[in-house]
Coordinates of N, CA and C in Angstrom, one line a residue:
M1 N 0.9 -1.2 0.0 CA 0.0 0.0 0.0 C 0.9 1.2 0.0
P2 N 0.6 2.2 -0.8 CA 1.5 3.4 -0.9 C 1.3 4.3 0.4
R3 N 2.3 5.0 0.7 CA 2.3 5.8 1.9 C 1.3 7.0 1.6
P4 N 0.4 7.2 2.6 CA -0.6 8.3 2.4 C 0.1 9.7 2.4
H5 N -0.5 10.6 1.7 CA -0.1 12.0 1.6 C -0.9 12.8 2.6
P6 N -0.4 13.9 3.2 CA -1.2 14.7 4.1 C -2.4 15.3 3.3
P7 N -3.5 15.5 4.0 CA -4.6 16.1 3.3 C -4.3 17.5 2.9
K8 N -4.9 18.0 1.9 CA -4.7 19.4 1.4 C -5.4 20.4 2.2
Q9 N -6.4 20.1 2.9 CA -7.2 21.1 3.7 C -6.6 21.1 5.1
P10 N -6.8 22.2 5.8 CA -6.2 22.3 7.2 C -6.9 21.3 8.1
I11 N -6.2 20.9 9.2 CA -6.6 20.0 10.2 C -7.2 20.8 11.3
K12 N -8.4 20.5 11.8 CA -9.1 21.2 12.8 C -8.8 20.5 14.2
I13 N -8.2 21.2 15.1 CA -7.8 20.6 16.4 C -8.3 21.5 17.5
P14 N -8.9 20.9 18.5 CA -9.4 21.7 19.7 C -8.2 22.0 20.6
D15 N -8.4 23.1 21.3 CA -7.4 23.4 22.4 C -8.0 22.9 23.7
L16 N -7.4 23.2 24.9 CA -7.8 22.7 26.1 C -9.2 23.2 26.6
S17 N -9.6 24.3 26.0 CA -10.9 24.9 26.4 C -12.0 24.5 25.4
G18 N -11.6 23.7 24.3 CA -12.5 23.2 23.4 C -12.6 24.1 22.1
R19 N -12.0 25.2 22.1 CA -12.0 26.0 20.8 C -11.2 25.3 19.7
I20 N -11.7 25.4 18.5 CA -11.2 24.7 17.4 C -10.2 25.7 16.7
H21 N -9.0 25.1 16.3 CA -8.0 25.9 15.6 C -7.7 25.1 14.3
E22 N -7.3 25.7 13.3 CA -6.9 25.1 12.0 C -5.4 25.2 11.8
F23 N -4.8 24.0 11.4 CA -3.4 24.0 11.1 C -3.1 23.3 9.8
P24 N -2.0 23.7 9.1 CA -1.6 22.8 8.0 C -1.2 21.5 8.5
P25 N -1.5 20.4 7.8 CA -1.2 19.1 8.3 C 0.2 18.8 8.6
Q26 N 1.1 19.5 7.9 CA 2.6 19.3 8.1 C 3.0 19.8 9.5
E27 N 2.2 20.7 10.1 CA 2.6 21.3 11.4 C 2.3 20.4 12.6
V28 N 1.4 19.4 12.4 CA 1.0 18.5 13.5 C 2.2 17.6 13.9
R29 N 2.5 17.5 15.2 CA 3.6 16.7 15.7 C 3.1 15.7 16.7
F30 N 3.7 14.5 16.7 CA 3.4 13.5 17.7 C 3.9 14.0 19.1
R31 N 3.1 13.7 20.1 CA 3.5 14.0 21.5 C 3.2 12.8 22.3
P32 N 4.2 11.9 22.5 CA 3.9 10.7 23.4 C 4.0 11.2 24.9
G33 N 3.1 10.6 25.7 CA 3.2 10.9 27.1 C 2.9 9.7 27.9
A34 N 3.3 9.6 29.1 CA 3.1 8.5 30.0 C 2.5 9.0 31.3
Y35 N 1.6 8.2 31.8 CA 0.8 8.6 33.0 C 0.7 7.4 34.0
G36 N 0.8 7.7 35.3 CA 0.8 6.7 36.2 C -0.4 6.6 37.1
L37 N -1.0 5.4 37.3 CA -2.1 5.1 38.2 C -1.5 4.6 39.5
L38 N -1.5 5.4 40.6 CA -1.0 4.9 41.9 C -2.1 4.8 42.8
I39 N -2.4 3.6 43.2 CA -3.5 3.3 44.2 C -2.8 2.7 45.4
Q40 N -3.2 3.2 46.6 CA -2.6 2.7 47.8 C -3.7 2.9 48.9
D41 N -3.9 1.8 49.7 CA -4.9 1.8 50.8 C -6.3 2.3 50.3
D42 N -6.7 1.8 49.2 CA -8.0 2.2 48.6 C -8.2 3.7 48.2
K43 N -7.0 4.3 48.0 CA -7.0 5.7 47.5 C -6.2 5.8 46.3
I44 N -6.5 6.8 45.4 CA -5.8 7.1 44.2 C -5.3 8.5 44.2
L45 N -4.0 8.6 43.7 CA -3.4 9.9 43.7 C -3.7 10.6 42.4
L46 N -4.3 11.8 42.5 CA -4.6 12.6 41.3 C -4.0 14.0 41.5
S47 N -3.7 14.6 40.3 CA -3.1 16.0 40.3 C -4.1 16.9 39.6
L48 N -4.2 18.1 40.1 CA -5.0 19.1 39.6 C -4.2 20.0 38.6
S49 N -4.6 20.0 37.3 CA -3.8 20.7 36.3 C -4.1 22.2 36.3
K50 N -3.0 23.0 36.3 CA -3.2 24.4 36.1 C -3.8 24.8 34.8
F51 N -3.5 24.0 33.8 CA -4.0 24.3 32.4 C -5.5 24.1 32.2
T52 N -6.0 23.0 32.8 CA -7.4 22.6 32.5 C -8.3 22.7 33.7
E53 N -7.6 22.9 34.9 CA -8.4 22.9 36.2 C -9.2 21.6 36.4
K54 N -8.6 20.5 35.8 CA -9.2 19.2 36.0 C -8.2 18.3 36.7
W55 N -8.8 17.3 37.3 CA -7.9 16.3 38.0 C -7.5 15.2 37.0
D56 N -6.2 14.9 37.1 CA -5.5 14.0 36.1 C -4.7 13.0 36.8
L57 N -4.3 12.0 36.1 CA -3.3 11.0 36.6 C -2.0 11.7 36.4
P58 N -1.1 11.6 37.4 CA 0.3 12.3 37.3 C 1.0 11.7 36.1
G59 N 1.8 12.5 35.4 CA 2.6 12.1 34.3 C 2.7 13.3 33.3
G60 N 3.2 12.9 32.1 CA 3.3 14.0 31.1 C 4.1 13.5 29.9
G61 N 4.5 14.5 29.1 CA 5.2 14.2 27.8 C 6.6 13.6 28.1
T62 N 6.9 12.7 27.2 CA 8.3 12.1 27.3 C 9.2 12.8 26.2
E63 N 10.4 12.8 26.5 CA 11.4 13.4 25.6 C 11.7 12.4 24.5
P64 N 12.2 12.8 23.3 CA 12.4 11.9 22.3 C 13.5 10.8 22.6
W65 N 14.4 11.1 23.5 CA 15.5 10.2 23.9 C 15.1 9.3 25.0
E66 N 13.9 9.5 25.6 CA 13.5 8.7 26.8 C 12.6 7.5 26.4
S67 N 12.6 6.4 27.1 CA 11.6 5.4 26.9 C 10.3 6.0 27.6
L68 N 9.2 5.4 27.3 CA 8.0 5.8 28.0 C 8.1 5.6 29.5
E69 N 8.6 4.4 29.9 CA 8.7 4.1 31.3 C 9.6 5.1 32.0
S70 N 10.8 5.4 31.5 CA 11.7 6.3 32.2 C 11.1 7.7 32.2
G71 N 10.4 8.1 31.1 CA 9.8 9.4 31.1 C 8.7 9.5 32.2
L72 N 8.0 8.4 32.4 CA 6.9 8.4 33.4 C 7.5 8.5 34.8
V73 N 8.6 7.8 35.0 CA 9.2 7.9 36.4 C 9.7 9.3 36.6
R74 N 10.3 9.9 35.6 CA 10.8 11.3 35.7 C 9.6 12.3 35.9
E75 N 8.6 12.2 35.1 CA 7.5 13.1 35.2 C 6.7 12.9 36.5
F76 N 6.6 11.7 37.0 CA 5.9 11.4 38.2 C 6.6 12.1 39.4
F77 N 8.0 11.9 39.4 CA 8.8 12.5 40.4 C 8.7 14.0 40.3
E78 N 8.8 14.6 39.1 CA 8.8 16.1 39.0 C 7.4 16.6 39.5
E79 N 6.3 15.9 39.3 CA 5.0 16.5 39.7 C 4.7 16.2 41.1
T80 N 5.1 15.1 41.6 CA 4.7 14.6 43.0 C 5.8 14.5 44.0
G81 N 7.0 14.4 43.6 CA 8.1 14.2 44.5 C 8.3 12.7 44.9
L82 N 7.4 11.8 44.3 CA 7.5 10.4 44.6 C 8.2 9.6 43.5
T83 N 9.0 8.7 44.0 CA 9.7 7.8 43.0 C 8.9 6.5 42.9
V84 N 8.5 6.2 41.7 CA 7.6 5.1 41.4 C 8.4 4.0 40.6
Q85 N 7.8 2.8 40.7 CA 8.3 1.7 39.8 C 7.1 1.3 38.9
I86 N 7.4 1.0 37.7 CA 6.3 0.6 36.8 C 5.9 -0.9 37.1
K87 N 4.6 -1.1 37.2 CA 4.1 -2.5 37.4 C 3.7 -3.1 36.1
T88 N 2.7 -2.4 35.4 CA 2.2 -2.9 34.1 C 1.6 -1.8 33.3
M89 N 1.5 -2.0 32.0 CA 0.8 -1.0 31.1 C -0.7 -1.4 31.2
I90 N -1.5 -0.3 31.3 CA -2.9 -0.5 31.4 C -3.6 -0.3 30.1
G91 N -3.1 0.8 29.3 CA -3.7 1.1 28.1 C -3.1 2.3 27.4
M92 N -3.7 2.7 26.3 CA -3.2 3.8 25.5 C -4.5 4.5 24.9
R93 N -4.4 5.8 24.9 CA -5.4 6.7 24.2 C -4.7 7.6 23.3
E94 N -5.5 8.1 22.3 CA -4.9 9.1 21.4 C -6.0 10.1 21.1
S95 N -5.5 11.3 20.8 CA -6.4 12.4 20.4 C -5.5 13.5 19.7
F96 N -6.2 14.5 19.2 CA -5.5 15.6 18.7 C -5.8 16.8 19.6
I97 N -4.8 17.6 19.9 CA -4.9 18.7 20.9 C -4.0 19.9 20.5
T98 N -4.5 21.1 20.7 CA -3.7 22.3 20.5 C -3.2 22.6 21.9
F99 N -1.9 22.7 22.1 CA -1.4 23.0 23.4 C -0.3 24.0 23.3
F100 N -0.4 25.2 24.0 CA 0.6 26.3 23.9 C 0.6 26.7 22.4
R101 N -0.5 26.8 21.7 CA -0.7 27.2 20.3 C -0.1 26.3 19.3
Y102 N 0.4 25.1 19.7 CA 0.9 24.1 18.8 C 0.0 22.9 18.6
P103 N -0.1 22.3 17.4 CA -0.9 21.2 17.2 C -0.2 19.9 17.4
F104 N -0.8 19.0 18.2 CA -0.2 17.7 18.6 C -1.2 16.6 18.3
H105 N -0.6 15.5 17.9 CA -1.3 14.2 17.8 C -0.8 13.5 19.1
S106 N -1.6 13.5 20.1 CA -1.3 13.1 21.5 C -1.5 11.6 21.6
L107 N -0.4 10.9 22.0 CA -0.4 9.5 22.3 C -0.1 9.3 23.8
R108 N -1.1 8.9 24.6 CA -1.0 8.8 26.0 C -1.0 7.3 26.5
F109 N 0.1 6.9 27.1 CA 0.3 5.6 27.6 C 0.1 5.6 29.1
Y110 N -0.7 4.7 29.6 CA -1.0 4.6 31.0 C -0.5 3.3 31.6
Y111 N 0.1 3.5 32.8 CA 0.8 2.4 33.5 C 0.3 2.4 35.0
Q112 N 0.2 1.2 35.5 CA 0.0 1.0 37.0 C 1.4 1.2 37.6
V113 N 1.5 2.0 38.6 CA 2.8 2.2 39.3 C 2.6 1.9 40.8
Q114 N 3.8 1.8 41.4 CA 3.8 1.6 42.8 C 5.0 2.3 43.4
T115 N 5.0 2.6 44.7 CA 6.2 3.2 45.3 C 6.9 2.1 46.1
G116 N 8.2 2.3 46.3 CA 8.9 1.3 47.0 C 9.1 1.6 48.5
S117 N 8.4 2.8 48.9 CA 8.6 3.2 50.2 C 7.3 3.8 50.8
E118 N 7.4 4.1 52.1 CA 6.2 4.7 52.8 C 6.0 6.1 52.2
L119 N 4.7 6.4 52.1 CA 4.4 7.7 51.5 C 4.5 8.8 52.5
P120 N 4.9 10.0 52.1 CA 5.0 11.1 53.0 C 3.6 11.6 53.5
E121 N 3.6 12.3 54.7 CA 2.3 12.8 55.2 C 1.6 13.7 54.3
S122 N 2.4 14.6 53.6 CA 1.8 15.6 52.7 C 2.6 15.6 51.4
L123 N 1.9 15.9 50.3 CA 2.6 16.0 49.0 C 2.6 17.5 48.6
V124 N 3.6 17.9 47.9 CA 3.7 19.3 47.4 C 3.7 19.2 45.9
P125 N 2.6 19.8 45.3 CA 2.6 19.7 43.8 C 3.6 20.6 43.2
E126 N 4.0 20.2 42.0 CA 5.0 21.0 41.2 C 4.2 22.2 40.7
S127 N 4.8 23.4 41.1 CA 4.0 24.7 41.0 C 3.9 25.2 39.5
Q128 N 4.7 24.8 38.6 CA 4.6 25.3 37.2 C 3.3 24.7 36.5
E129 N 3.0 23.5 36.8 CA 1.9 22.8 36.1 C 0.7 22.4 36.9
L130 N 0.9 22.3 38.2 CA -0.2 21.8 39.1 C -0.7 22.8 40.1
L131 N -2.0 22.7 40.4 CA -2.6 23.4 41.5 C -2.6 22.7 42.8
D132 N -2.7 21.3 42.7 CA -2.9 20.5 43.9 C -2.6 19.0 43.6
L133 N -2.3 18.3 44.6 CA -2.1 16.8 44.6 C -3.0 16.3 45.7
K134 N -3.7 15.3 45.4 CA -4.6 14.8 46.5 C -4.9 13.3 46.3
W135 N -4.9 12.6 47.5 CA -5.4 11.2 47.6 C -6.9 11.2 47.6
W136 N -7.5 10.6 46.7 CA -9.0 10.5 46.7 C -9.4 9.0 47.0
D137 N -10.4 8.9 47.8 CA -11.0 7.6 48.1 C -11.5 7.1 46.7
L138 N -11.3 5.8 46.5 CA -11.7 5.2 45.2 C -13.2 5.4 44.9
H139 N -14.0 5.6 45.9 CA -15.5 5.8 45.8 C -15.9 7.2 45.7
A140 N -14.9 8.1 45.8 CA -15.2 9.6 45.8 C -14.3 10.3 44.7
I141 N -13.9 9.6 43.7 CA -13.2 10.2 42.6 C -14.0 11.4 42.0
P142 N -13.4 12.6 41.7 CA -14.2 13.7 41.2 C -14.5 13.6 39.7
V143 N -15.4 12.6 39.4 CA -15.6 12.3 38.0 C -16.0 13.5 37.1
S144 N -16.7 14.4 37.7 CA -17.2 15.6 36.9 C -16.1 16.6 36.6
R145 N -14.9 16.4 37.2 CA -13.8 17.3 37.0 C -12.6 16.5 36.4
M146 N -12.8 15.5 35.7 CA -11.8 14.6 35.1 C -12.1 14.4 33.6
N147 N -11.1 14.2 32.8 CA -11.3 13.9 31.4 C -11.7 12.4 31.3
E148 N -12.5 12.1 30.2 CA -13.1 10.8 30.1 C -12.0 9.7 29.9
D149 N -10.9 10.0 29.2 CA -9.9 9.0 29.0 C -9.3 8.5 30.3
D150 N -9.0 9.4 31.2 CA -8.4 9.0 32.5 C -9.4 8.2 33.3
L151 N -10.7 8.6 33.2 CA -11.7 7.8 33.9 C -11.8 6.4 33.4
D152 N -11.8 6.3 32.0 CA -11.9 5.0 31.4 C -10.7 4.1 31.8
I153 N -9.5 4.7 31.9 CA -8.3 3.9 32.3 C -8.5 3.5 33.8
I154 N -8.9 4.3 34.6 CA -9.1 4.0 36.0 C -10.1 2.9 36.2
R155 N -11.3 3.0 35.4 CA -12.3 1.9 35.5 C -11.7 0.6 35.0
Q156 N -11.0 0.7 33.9 CA -10.4 -0.5 33.4 C -9.4 -1.2 34.4
A157 N -8.6 -0.4 35.0 CA -7.6 -0.9 36.0 C -8.3 -1.5 37.2
L158 N -9.5 -1.0 37.6 CA -10.2 -1.5 38.8 C -11.0 -2.7 38.6
K159 N -11.2 -3.1 37.4 CA -12.0 -4.3 37.1 C -11.4 -5.5 37.7

């Protein structure tokens, strides 16, 4: 099968607030990211994003020279101060998103993670990207303030 050519028309991609932007197809870039699901004592750790004001699973974009797993360990530590170990991959989601005025084909890989040590009494969120970090009871997850992909991954992992 011949390699596909980019479409001639602009690609319409939403930003974090849902507004649609148009970009030439050649400007769209892949953005792989890795996110960690940490559950301990029937509680889940979630981070409150400064950009969306939604609760997310900790993690973020990986650098081109990093594996997904090493990028997740780095991102998780940067955001939470916790060192995690990867247990298993849970799933992957993809979407198109405009972020900081740039168009991305977002590939998000989700992993179950664990810590090798006792958790600190309080967590301090990374101030550039997060508003808060919080342990949520598994039966009190703030579903109305989360994106559907993260919720699907959590539900899948809890089955």
